[in-house]
Structures are given as structure tokens and as C-alpha cells.
Amino acid sequence: MNFASIRVITDDIDRLVEFYEQVTGISAERPAPVFAEFVMPTCTLAIGHSKTAQLFGTDAVVAASNRTVIMEFRVDDVDAEYMRLQPLVGDWVQEPTTMPWGNRSMLFRDPDGNLVNLFQPVTEDAVRRFAGRP
């Protein structure tokens, strides 16, 4: 089994796609006006308009209501990303901080309130843990 993607449902797909294009530096693929994908080597971030939620059944998903999942992206330099994203991010949860497990990370909310973590392994143990991972 391979983890393929995480999908975020939103009422404003264009706003969220533009936000993640700026965060990731990747242009979204838009196979339909109500759906977008950011295809990365390790996983895909999919964004669907709330209109697509009808396909999953009544009340299966609700846009902008996540308070349990953190989308995490490994980066080369958390501090540089923090400086780059200052003008884009409106809701910072945590400035760059070295965590007890050896990652330097920062957390912020996207325009729908979803929590995003950009992190960089910085201790020997953390770097070793990520060695060989794409």
C-alpha cells in the first residue's frame, strides 16, 4: 500500500490553490474546475471544491472545519521559508522552533484554517531518521 494523497475540501478552490502554489512553489494541475492537485515526489495534495463533497454522500465532509490534521512538508531551510512566507501567511501558530524529536518546524493556518507544518530535520538523530526517504 502506498499513501497517495490528502484532499482538502474548500468553498473557495481558487483562493486555496493560489495559496498553496505560493507556499510550495509548484503549479497545481487542474483536471476539472472543482479539483486541483499538487503532485510532489512523496505525495499529492489534492484540493476539491465543496461541490465535490456531494459525491461522497451527505455531510461526509465539511469545508474549513479541520482541527485535527496537520499537513506537513519537509523543507531545506525552515528559517528561510519563514521569512519568505511572512507576507503570505496571516495566521501563525508557531514561529520556527526546534522540537524535542529533532525537527525545526513552524506552523501556520491556510486561508481555510487548516494547520500546516513546514519542518527540517536538524539533529543527528532526526537527519538519520529521514535519510533515504524521498
Coordinates of C-alpha atoms in Angstrom, one line a residue:
M1 CA 0.0 0.0 0.0
N2 CA 1.2 3.5 -0.8
F3 CA 0.0 6.7 0.7
A4 CA -1.3 8.6 -2.4
S5 CA -2.7 11.9 -1.3
I6 CA -4.5 14.1 1.2
R7 CA -7.5 16.0 0.0
V8 CA -8.7 19.3 1.4
I9 CA -12.3 20.4 0.7
T10 CA -12.9 24.1 0.4
D11 CA -15.6 26.6 -0.6
D12 CA -13.0 28.7 -2.4
I13 CA -10.8 26.5 -4.5
D14 CA -9.1 29.3 -6.4
R15 CA -8.0 31.0 -3.2
L16 CA -6.6 27.8 -1.7
V17 CA -4.9 26.8 -4.9
E18 CA -3.2 30.1 -5.2
F19 CA -2.1 30.0 -1.5
Y20 CA -0.6 26.5 -1.9
E21 CA 1.1 27.4 -5.2
Q22 CA 2.9 30.2 -3.3
V23 CA 3.7 28.0 -0.3
T24 CA 5.0 25.0 -2.3
G25 CA 6.4 26.8 -5.4
I26 CA 4.5 24.2 -7.5
S27 CA 1.8 24.9 -10.1
A28 CA -1.4 23.0 -9.5
E29 CA -2.7 20.6 -12.0
R30 CA -6.4 21.4 -12.6
P31 CA -8.1 18.4 -14.3
A32 CA -11.5 20.0 -13.5
P33 CA -12.6 23.4 -12.3
V34 CA -13.7 21.9 -9.0
F35 CA -10.5 19.9 -8.4
A36 CA -6.7 20.6 -8.2
E37 CA -3.6 18.6 -7.4
F38 CA -0.1 19.4 -6.3
V39 CA 1.9 16.4 -7.3
M40 CA 5.1 16.0 -5.3
P41 CA 7.6 13.2 -5.3
T42 CA 6.4 11.8 -1.9
C43 CA 2.6 12.6 -2.0
T44 CA -0.1 14.6 -3.6
L45 CA -2.0 17.5 -2.1
A46 CA -5.5 17.5 -3.6
I47 CA -7.9 20.3 -3.3
G48 CA -11.6 19.8 -4.0
H49 CA -14.4 22.3 -4.1
S50 CA -17.2 21.7 -1.6
K51 CA -19.4 20.9 -4.6
T52 CA -17.5 17.6 -4.9
A53 CA -18.4 16.6 -1.4
Q54 CA -21.9 15.6 -2.7
L55 CA -20.2 12.7 -4.5
F56 CA -19.2 11.2 -1.1
G57 CA -22.7 11.4 0.5
T58 CA -24.5 13.9 2.7
D59 CA -22.4 15.5 5.4
A60 CA -19.3 13.3 4.6
V61 CA -17.0 16.4 4.6
V62 CA -17.4 20.0 5.7
A63 CA -15.2 22.7 4.3
A64 CA -13.0 24.7 6.6
S65 CA -13.7 22.6 9.7
N66 CA -10.5 20.7 10.3
R67 CA -8.9 20.9 13.7
T68 CA -7.2 17.5 13.9
V69 CA -4.9 17.0 10.9
I70 CA -1.6 18.8 10.2
M71 CA -0.3 18.8 6.7
E72 CA 3.5 18.5 6.9
F73 CA 6.1 19.5 4.3
R74 CA 9.8 18.8 4.7
V75 CA 11.9 21.8 3.5
D76 CA 15.6 22.5 3.3
D77 CA 15.6 25.6 5.5
V78 CA 12.7 26.4 7.8
D79 CA 14.0 29.8 8.8
A80 CA 14.3 30.9 5.2
E81 CA 10.8 29.7 4.5
Y82 CA 9.5 31.6 7.5
M83 CA 11.0 34.8 6.1
R84 CA 9.7 34.1 2.6
L85 CA 6.1 33.3 3.8
Q86 CA 5.8 36.3 6.1
P87 CA 3.8 38.4 3.6
L88 CA 1.5 35.4 2.6
V89 CA 0.6 33.8 5.9
G90 CA -2.0 35.6 8.1
D91 CA -2.3 33.2 11.0
W92 CA 1.0 32.0 12.5
V93 CA 0.6 29.2 15.1
Q94 CA 4.3 28.7 15.9
E95 CA 7.4 30.5 14.7
P96 CA 10.5 28.3 13.8
T97 CA 11.2 26.1 16.8
T98 CA 13.4 23.1 17.3
M99 CA 11.2 20.3 18.6
P100 CA 12.2 17.6 21.1
W101 CA 12.3 14.9 18.3
G102 CA 14.9 16.9 16.4
N103 CA 12.9 18.7 13.7
R104 CA 12.9 22.5 13.4
S105 CA 9.4 23.4 12.4
M106 CA 6.9 26.2 12.0
L107 CA 3.2 26.0 12.0
F108 CA 0.6 28.2 10.3
R109 CA -3.0 28.1 9.1
D110 CA -4.0 28.2 5.5
P111 CA -6.9 30.5 4.5
D112 CA -9.5 27.9 5.5
G113 CA -7.9 27.3 8.9
N114 CA -6.1 24.0 8.1
L115 CA -2.9 23.6 10.0
V116 CA 0.4 23.4 8.0
N117 CA 3.8 22.5 9.3
L118 CA 7.0 23.1 7.4
F119 CA 9.9 21.3 9.0
Q120 CA 13.5 20.5 8.6
P121 CA 15.4 17.7 10.4
V122 CA 18.3 19.3 12.3
T123 CA 19.7 17.0 14.9
E124 CA 21.8 14.0 14.1
D125 CA 19.0 11.6 15.1
A126 CA 16.4 13.4 13.0
V127 CA 18.7 13.7 10.0
R128 CA 19.4 9.9 10.3
R129 CA 15.7 9.1 10.6
F130 CA 14.9 10.9 7.3
A131 CA 18.0 9.6 5.4
G132 CA 16.9 7.6 2.4
R133 CA 13.4 9.0 2.4
P134 CA 12.4 10.9 -0.8

